[in-house]
Amino acid sequence: MGGLYLALDGEGLFQLVCSVCAVGFPLLMTVVAFFVGRSKERRHYAYLEQREREYANFMVTNTKRLPPDMQPRHSFLCVGAVVMGSDNFKRFVAGFRQLIGGRMTTLETVLERARREAVIRMLDEARGMGADAVFNVRIETACIGGSGNQNQPTMAMAEVVAYGTGVRVRRQPAQ
Amino acid sequence: MLLSNIETLPGYQILEFKGLVQGNTIRAKHIGRDFMAGLKNIVGGEIKGYTELLSEAREEAKGRMVAQAKRKGANAIVNVRFATSSVMQGAAELFAYGTAVVVEEDR
């Protein structure tokens, strides 16, 4: 112990403080990310459930062919996009998973939320333009923000784009 | 300009094909937005700055595709596809392509 005290004068103390900060700050951020990220995720899931119920009766498919009894009057492209990031805690857990393999559940939810959100935004646009149904929905995912540098952790962000053709049907003419 | 990502444009008849049209744009991240995105990425969730940035860029790519279709004398584009690729660190390419056609409303 005496030796340790001796080493802690001036420069030694400075180095100790620096290394505690260097380890402590990311650790603190990971803990903060765990609590904040978890509450954000819960709120987002609740929001998605609610929004998806709104569109429960809306016809959304990824088929190209319209049902034969449908009489289209107008059609247009609808797009919804979102960039979703993971948090420090999720990346920390995923980092461990990378060593031992298996499901990266923490990152699965990030992509799931992003896809559902993108589809809802597409539907918002479709409804805003007066669509009655959306056909040929395509969902595309692009990973952005990954750093090429090995020393820097990647930001693990994904951009999800959902797009489809909104169709407005011909109303029955008044007779 | 009417757009669709099906081979047809429901409610319209295709009279003439004008060929493939495409539009692209490469956007680098904005330094201010980048900083905020870095902070947002600690706690996760949607990164609105990037959502807006990429949506704007996609609109621009779409706009270029539409301009090309107009030059060809088309009034609609069918089978539109979007693609995003990361060309270098901190930059993304947004790409849109489709087939320019001349359509007429169904009667």
PDB file of N, CA, C and O in Angstrom, chain A residues 64 76-79 135-138 140 162-165, chain B residues 1-9 20-23 58 61-63 65-66 69 76-83 95-101:
ATOM      1  N   LYS A  64     -48.479  -8.110 -56.318  1.00  0.00           N
ATOM      2  CA  LYS A  64     -48.543  -7.079 -57.355  1.00  0.00           C
ATOM      3  C   LYS A  64     -49.920  -6.992 -57.984  1.00  0.00           C
ATOM      4  O   LYS A  64     -50.303  -5.980 -58.532  1.00  0.00           O
ATOM      5  N   PHE A  76     -50.489   5.768 -56.967  1.00  0.00           N
ATOM      6  CA  PHE A  76     -49.327   6.631 -56.703  1.00  0.00           C
ATOM      7  C   PHE A  76     -48.364   5.901 -55.782  1.00  0.00           C
ATOM      8  O   PHE A  76     -48.743   4.941 -55.107  1.00  0.00           O
ATOM      9  N   LEU A  77     -47.140   6.383 -55.755  1.00  0.00           N
ATOM     10  CA  LEU A  77     -46.104   5.762 -54.925  1.00  0.00           C
ATOM     11  C   LEU A  77     -46.156   6.333 -53.505  1.00  0.00           C
ATOM     12  O   LEU A  77     -46.291   7.540 -53.329  1.00  0.00           O
ATOM     13  N   CYS A  78     -46.058   5.457 -52.514  1.00  0.00           N
ATOM     14  CA  CYS A  78     -46.027   5.893 -51.117  1.00  0.00           C
ATOM     15  C   CYS A  78     -44.729   5.410 -50.492  1.00  0.00           C
ATOM     16  O   CYS A  78     -44.348   4.260 -50.679  1.00  0.00           O
ATOM     17  N   VAL A  79     -44.070   6.301 -49.767  1.00  0.00           N
ATOM     18  CA  VAL A  79     -42.776   5.953 -49.169  1.00  0.00           C
ATOM     19  C   VAL A  79     -42.775   6.297 -47.684  1.00  0.00           C
ATOM     20  O   VAL A  79     -43.333   7.315 -47.277  1.00  0.00           O
ATOM     21  N   PHE A 135     -50.380  -1.793 -52.500  1.00  0.00           N
ATOM     22  CA  PHE A 135     -49.904  -3.040 -53.106  1.00  0.00           C
ATOM     23  C   PHE A 135     -48.393  -3.030 -53.263  1.00  0.00           C
ATOM     24  O   PHE A 135     -47.782  -1.974 -53.296  1.00  0.00           O
ATOM     25  N   ASN A 136     -47.874  -4.227 -53.425  1.00  0.00           N
ATOM     26  CA  ASN A 136     -46.446  -4.416 -53.706  1.00  0.00           C
ATOM     27  C   ASN A 136     -45.534  -3.673 -52.730  1.00  0.00           C
ATOM     28  O   ASN A 136     -44.653  -2.919 -53.126  1.00  0.00           O
ATOM     29  N   VAL A 137     -45.779  -3.896 -51.463  1.00  0.00           N
ATOM     30  CA  VAL A 137     -44.957  -3.230 -50.448  1.00  0.00           C
ATOM     31  C   VAL A 137     -43.567  -3.858 -50.432  1.00  0.00           C
ATOM     32  O   VAL A 137     -43.432  -5.077 -50.407  1.00  0.00           O
ATOM     33  N   ARG A 138     -42.569  -3.027 -50.500  1.00  0.00           N
ATOM     34  CA  ARG A 138     -41.171  -3.489 -50.428  1.00  0.00           C
ATOM     35  C   ARG A 138     -40.538  -2.839 -49.212  1.00  0.00           C
ATOM     36  O   ARG A 138     -40.748  -1.660 -48.972  1.00  0.00           O
ATOM     37  N   GLU A 140     -36.852  -2.193 -47.515  1.00  0.00           N
ATOM     38  CA  GLU A 140     -35.419  -2.315 -47.726  1.00  0.00           C
ATOM     39  C   GLU A 140     -34.647  -1.769 -46.541  1.00  0.00           C
ATOM     40  O   GLU A 140     -35.019  -0.772 -45.950  1.00  0.00           O
ATOM     41  N   ALA A 162     -39.758   1.713 -46.548  1.00  0.00           N
ATOM     42  CA  ALA A 162     -40.884   0.893 -46.992  1.00  0.00           C
ATOM     43  C   ALA A 162     -41.588   1.667 -48.089  1.00  0.00           C
ATOM     44  O   ALA A 162     -41.817   2.858 -47.946  1.00  0.00           O
ATOM     45  N   TYR A 163     -41.843   1.008 -49.210  1.00  0.00           N
ATOM     46  CA  TYR A 163     -42.578   1.706 -50.262  1.00  0.00           C
ATOM     47  C   TYR A 163     -43.514   0.759 -50.987  1.00  0.00           C
ATOM     48  O   TYR A 163     -43.300  -0.446 -51.020  1.00  0.00           O
ATOM     49  N   GLY A 164     -44.557   1.324 -51.508  1.00  0.00           N
ATOM     50  CA  GLY A 164     -45.558   0.525 -52.194  1.00  0.00           C
ATOM     51  C   GLY A 164     -46.428   1.417 -53.057  1.00  0.00           C
ATOM     52  O   GLY A 164     -46.247   2.635 -53.072  1.00  0.00           O
ATOM     53  N   THR A 165     -47.337   0.798 -53.785  1.00  0.00           N
ATOM     54  CA  THR A 165     -48.223   1.557 -54.658  1.00  0.00           C
ATOM     55  C   THR A 165     -49.586   1.680 -53.993  1.00  0.00           C
ATOM     56  O   THR A 165     -50.254   0.682 -53.763  1.00  0.00           O
TER      57      THR A 165
ATOM     58  N   MET B   1     -46.283  13.852 -62.648  1.00  0.00           N
ATOM     59  CA  MET B   1     -45.704  12.531 -62.951  1.00  0.00           C
ATOM     60  C   MET B   1     -46.268  11.490 -61.988  1.00  0.00           C
ATOM     61  O   MET B   1     -46.244  11.673 -60.776  1.00  0.00           O
ATOM     62  N   LEU B   2     -46.797  10.412 -62.562  1.00  0.00           N
ATOM     63  CA  LEU B   2     -47.368   9.351 -61.745  1.00  0.00           C
ATOM     64  C   LEU B   2     -46.308   8.264 -61.536  1.00  0.00           C
ATOM     65  O   LEU B   2     -45.610   7.890 -62.471  1.00  0.00           O
ATOM     66  N   LEU B   3     -46.218   7.785 -60.321  1.00  0.00           N
ATOM     67  CA  LEU B   3     -45.230   6.755 -60.032  1.00  0.00           C
ATOM     68  C   LEU B   3     -45.915   5.525 -59.448  1.00  0.00           C
ATOM     69  O   LEU B   3     -46.926   5.631 -58.765  1.00  0.00           O
ATOM     70  N   SER B   4     -45.347   4.369 -59.720  1.00  0.00           N
ATOM     71  CA  SER B   4     -45.872   3.136 -59.132  1.00  0.00           C
ATOM     72  C   SER B   4     -44.731   2.146 -59.029  1.00  0.00           C
ATOM     73  O   SER B   4     -43.778   2.202 -59.803  1.00  0.00           O
ATOM     74  N   ASN B   5     -44.792   1.247 -58.074  1.00  0.00           N
ATOM     75  CA  ASN B   5     -43.733   0.228 -58.038  1.00  0.00           C
ATOM     76  C   ASN B   5     -44.257  -1.134 -58.476  1.00  0.00           C
ATOM     77  O   ASN B   5     -43.687  -2.157 -58.172  1.00  0.00           O
ATOM     78  N   ILE B   6     -45.372  -1.136 -59.191  1.00  0.00           N
ATOM     79  CA  ILE B   6     -45.862  -2.355 -59.843  1.00  0.00           C
ATOM     80  C   ILE B   6     -45.551  -2.193 -61.341  1.00  0.00           C
ATOM     81  O   ILE B   6     -45.267  -1.081 -61.783  1.00  0.00           O
ATOM     82  N   GLU B   7     -45.651  -3.270 -62.086  1.00  0.00           N
ATOM     83  CA  GLU B   7     -45.373  -3.170 -63.521  1.00  0.00           C
ATOM     84  C   GLU B   7     -46.424  -2.356 -64.261  1.00  0.00           C
ATOM     85  O   GLU B   7     -46.214  -1.960 -65.405  1.00  0.00           O
ATOM     86  N   THR B   8     -47.562  -2.171 -63.613  1.00  0.00           N
ATOM     87  CA  THR B   8     -48.636  -1.396 -64.236  1.00  0.00           C
ATOM     88  C   THR B   8     -48.942  -0.205 -63.355  1.00  0.00           C
ATOM     89  O   THR B   8     -48.376  -0.060 -62.287  1.00  0.00           O
ATOM     90  N   LEU B   9     -49.826   0.636 -63.817  1.00  0.00           N
ATOM     91  CA  LEU B   9     -50.288   1.751 -63.001  1.00  0.00           C
ATOM     92  C   LEU B   9     -51.793   1.560 -62.860  1.00  0.00           C
ATOM     93  O   LEU B   9     -52.546   1.860 -63.790  1.00  0.00           O
ATOM     94  N   LEU B  20     -35.707   2.829 -69.566  1.00  0.00           N
ATOM     95  CA  LEU B  20     -35.269   2.947 -68.176  1.00  0.00           C
ATOM     96  C   LEU B  20     -34.867   4.380 -67.838  1.00  0.00           C
ATOM     97  O   LEU B  20     -34.171   5.026 -68.612  1.00  0.00           O
ATOM     98  N   VAL B  21     -35.313   4.832 -66.692  1.00  0.00           N
ATOM     99  CA  VAL B  21     -34.872   6.145 -66.199  1.00  0.00           C
ATOM    100  C   VAL B  21     -34.321   5.963 -64.794  1.00  0.00           C
ATOM    101  O   VAL B  21     -34.744   5.076 -64.067  1.00  0.00           O
ATOM    102  N   GLN B  22     -33.346   6.785 -64.447  1.00  0.00           N
ATOM    103  CA  GLN B  22     -32.764   6.651 -63.116  1.00  0.00           C
ATOM    104  C   GLN B  22     -32.294   7.987 -62.580  1.00  0.00           C
ATOM    105  O   GLN B  22     -32.091   8.938 -63.337  1.00  0.00           O
ATOM    106  N   GLY B  23     -32.167   8.051 -61.284  1.00  0.00           N
ATOM    107  CA  GLY B  23     -31.679   9.267 -60.646  1.00  0.00           C
ATOM    108  C   GLY B  23     -30.924   8.886 -59.402  1.00  0.00           C
ATOM    109  O   GLY B  23     -31.309   7.947 -58.708  1.00  0.00           O
ATOM    110  N   ARG B  58     -33.524  11.218 -50.944  1.00  0.00           N
ATOM    111  CA  ARG B  58     -34.323  10.310 -51.765  1.00  0.00           C
ATOM    112  C   ARG B  58     -35.251  11.102 -52.682  1.00  0.00           C
ATOM    113  O   ARG B  58     -35.437  10.755 -53.837  1.00  0.00           O
ATOM    114  N   ALA B  61     -33.195  12.260 -55.578  1.00  0.00           N
ATOM    115  CA  ALA B  61     -32.944  11.176 -56.539  1.00  0.00           C
ATOM    116  C   ALA B  61     -34.204  10.922 -57.364  1.00  0.00           C
ATOM    117  O   ALA B  61     -34.138  10.749 -58.586  1.00  0.00           O
ATOM    118  N   LYS B  62     -35.346  10.953 -56.693  1.00  0.00           N
ATOM    119  CA  LYS B  62     -36.626  10.747 -57.371  1.00  0.00           C
ATOM    120  C   LYS B  62     -36.868  11.878 -58.369  1.00  0.00           C
ATOM    121  O   LYS B  62     -37.296  11.639 -59.490  1.00  0.00           O
ATOM    122  N   GLY B  63     -36.538  13.105 -57.926  1.00  0.00           N
ATOM    123  CA  GLY B  63     -36.711  14.273 -58.787  1.00  0.00           C
ATOM    124  C   GLY B  63     -35.882  14.169 -60.060  1.00  0.00           C
ATOM    125  O   GLY B  63     -36.346  14.510 -61.151  1.00  0.00           O
ATOM    126  N   MET B  65     -34.882  11.400 -61.464  1.00  0.00           N
ATOM    127  CA  MET B  65     -35.475  10.335 -62.282  1.00  0.00           C
ATOM    128  C   MET B  65     -36.683  10.878 -63.037  1.00  0.00           C
ATOM    129  O   MET B  65     -36.844  10.631 -64.235  1.00  0.00           O
ATOM    130  N   VAL B  66     -37.501  11.668 -62.329  1.00  0.00           N
ATOM    131  CA  VAL B  66     -38.698  12.246 -62.939  1.00  0.00           C
ATOM    132  C   VAL B  66     -38.308  13.211 -64.071  1.00  0.00           C
ATOM    133  O   VAL B  66     -38.903  13.203 -65.146  1.00  0.00           O
ATOM    134  N   ALA B  69     -37.438  11.287 -67.074  1.00  0.00           N
ATOM    135  CA  ALA B  69     -38.637  10.736 -67.705  1.00  0.00           C
ATOM    136  C   ALA B  69     -39.371  11.810 -68.501  1.00  0.00           C
ATOM    137  O   ALA B  69     -39.870  11.556 -69.596  1.00  0.00           O
ATOM    138  N   ALA B  76     -45.518   8.992 -66.795  1.00  0.00           N
ATOM    139  CA  ALA B  76     -45.559   8.127 -65.605  1.00  0.00           C
ATOM    140  C   ALA B  76     -44.309   7.257 -65.571  1.00  0.00           C
ATOM    141  O   ALA B  76     -43.651   7.054 -66.590  1.00  0.00           O
ATOM    142  N   ILE B  77     -43.985   6.757 -64.378  1.00  0.00           N
ATOM    143  CA  ILE B  77     -42.875   5.814 -64.233  1.00  0.00           C
ATOM    144  C   ILE B  77     -43.414   4.604 -63.471  1.00  0.00           C
ATOM    145  O   ILE B  77     -43.989   4.760 -62.392  1.00  0.00           O
ATOM    146  N   VAL B  78     -43.240   3.437 -64.041  1.00  0.00           N
ATOM    147  CA  VAL B  78     -43.699   2.223 -63.358  1.00  0.00           C
ATOM    148  C   VAL B  78     -42.502   1.414 -62.869  1.00  0.00           C
ATOM    149  O   VAL B  78     -41.382   1.618 -63.320  1.00  0.00           O
ATOM    150  N   ASN B  79     -42.813   0.493 -61.951  1.00  0.00           N
ATOM    151  CA  ASN B  79     -41.797  -0.399 -61.393  1.00  0.00           C
ATOM    152  C   ASN B  79     -40.613   0.355 -60.781  1.00  0.00           C
ATOM    153  O   ASN B  79     -39.454   0.013 -61.011  1.00  0.00           O
ATOM    154  N   VAL B  80     -40.921   1.369 -59.995  1.00  0.00           N
ATOM    155  CA  VAL B  80     -39.872   2.168 -59.368  1.00  0.00           C
ATOM    156  C   VAL B  80     -39.220   1.373 -58.240  1.00  0.00           C
ATOM    157  O   VAL B  80     -39.888   0.688 -57.475  1.00  0.00           O
ATOM    158  N   ARG B  81     -37.906   1.422 -58.166  1.00  0.00           N
ATOM    159  CA  ARG B  81     -37.170   0.774 -57.081  1.00  0.00           C
ATOM    160  C   ARG B  81     -36.244   1.795 -56.432  1.00  0.00           C
ATOM    161  O   ARG B  81     -35.683   2.652 -57.124  1.00  0.00           O
ATOM    162  N   PHE B  82     -36.067   1.636 -55.130  1.00  0.00           N
ATOM    163  CA  PHE B  82     -35.129   2.491 -54.400  1.00  0.00           C
ATOM    164  C   PHE B  82     -33.981   1.640 -53.884  1.00  0.00           C
ATOM    165  O   PHE B  82     -34.187   0.486 -53.513  1.00  0.00           O
ATOM    166  N   ALA B  83     -32.811   2.209 -53.859  1.00  0.00           N
ATOM    167  CA  ALA B  83     -31.676   1.497 -53.264  1.00  0.00           C
ATOM    168  C   ALA B  83     -30.818   2.504 -52.510  1.00  0.00           C
ATOM    169  O   ALA B  83     -30.675   3.652 -52.930  1.00  0.00           O
ATOM    170  N   PHE B  95     -30.520   5.986 -54.631  1.00  0.00           N
ATOM    171  CA  PHE B  95     -30.661   5.678 -56.042  1.00  0.00           C
ATOM    172  C   PHE B  95     -32.114   5.281 -56.309  1.00  0.00           C
ATOM    173  O   PHE B  95     -32.705   4.538 -55.523  1.00  0.00           O
ATOM    174  N   ALA B  96     -32.687   5.801 -57.364  1.00  0.00           N
ATOM    175  CA  ALA B  96     -34.055   5.436 -57.734  1.00  0.00           C
ATOM    176  C   ALA B  96     -34.074   5.124 -59.213  1.00  0.00           C
ATOM    177  O   ALA B  96     -33.416   5.816 -59.996  1.00  0.00           O
ATOM    178  N   TYR B  97     -34.770   4.090 -59.602  1.00  0.00           N
ATOM    179  CA  TYR B  97     -34.869   3.785 -61.026  1.00  0.00           C
ATOM    180  C   TYR B  97     -36.221   3.178 -61.340  1.00  0.00           C
ATOM    181  O   TYR B  97     -36.900   2.641 -60.456  1.00  0.00           O
ATOM    182  N   GLY B  98     -36.596   3.280 -62.596  1.00  0.00           N
ATOM    183  CA  GLY B  98     -37.893   2.754 -63.003  1.00  0.00           C
ATOM    184  C   GLY B  98     -38.013   2.797 -64.516  1.00  0.00           C
ATOM    185  O   GLY B  98     -37.059   3.143 -65.216  1.00  0.00           O
ATOM    186  N   THR B  99     -39.185   2.451 -65.000  1.00  0.00           N
ATOM    187  CA  THR B  99     -39.425   2.454 -66.434  1.00  0.00           C
ATOM    188  C   THR B  99     -40.389   3.582 -66.776  1.00  0.00           C
ATOM    189  O   THR B  99     -41.492   3.635 -66.238  1.00  0.00           O
ATOM    190  N   ALA B 100     -39.939   4.462 -67.660  1.00  0.00           N
ATOM    191  CA  ALA B 100     -40.779   5.589 -68.065  1.00  0.00           C
ATOM    192  C   ALA B 100     -41.805   5.096 -69.073  1.00  0.00           C
ATOM    193  O   ALA B 100     -41.479   4.331 -69.984  1.00  0.00           O
ATOM    194  N   VAL B 101     -43.044   5.514 -68.870  1.00  0.00           N
ATOM    195  CA  VAL B 101     -44.110   5.098 -69.784  1.00  0.00           C
ATOM    196  C   VAL B 101     -45.057   6.259 -70.059  1.00  0.00           C
ATOM    197  O   VAL B 101     -45.048   7.262 -69.349  1.00  0.00           O
TER     198      VAL B 101
END
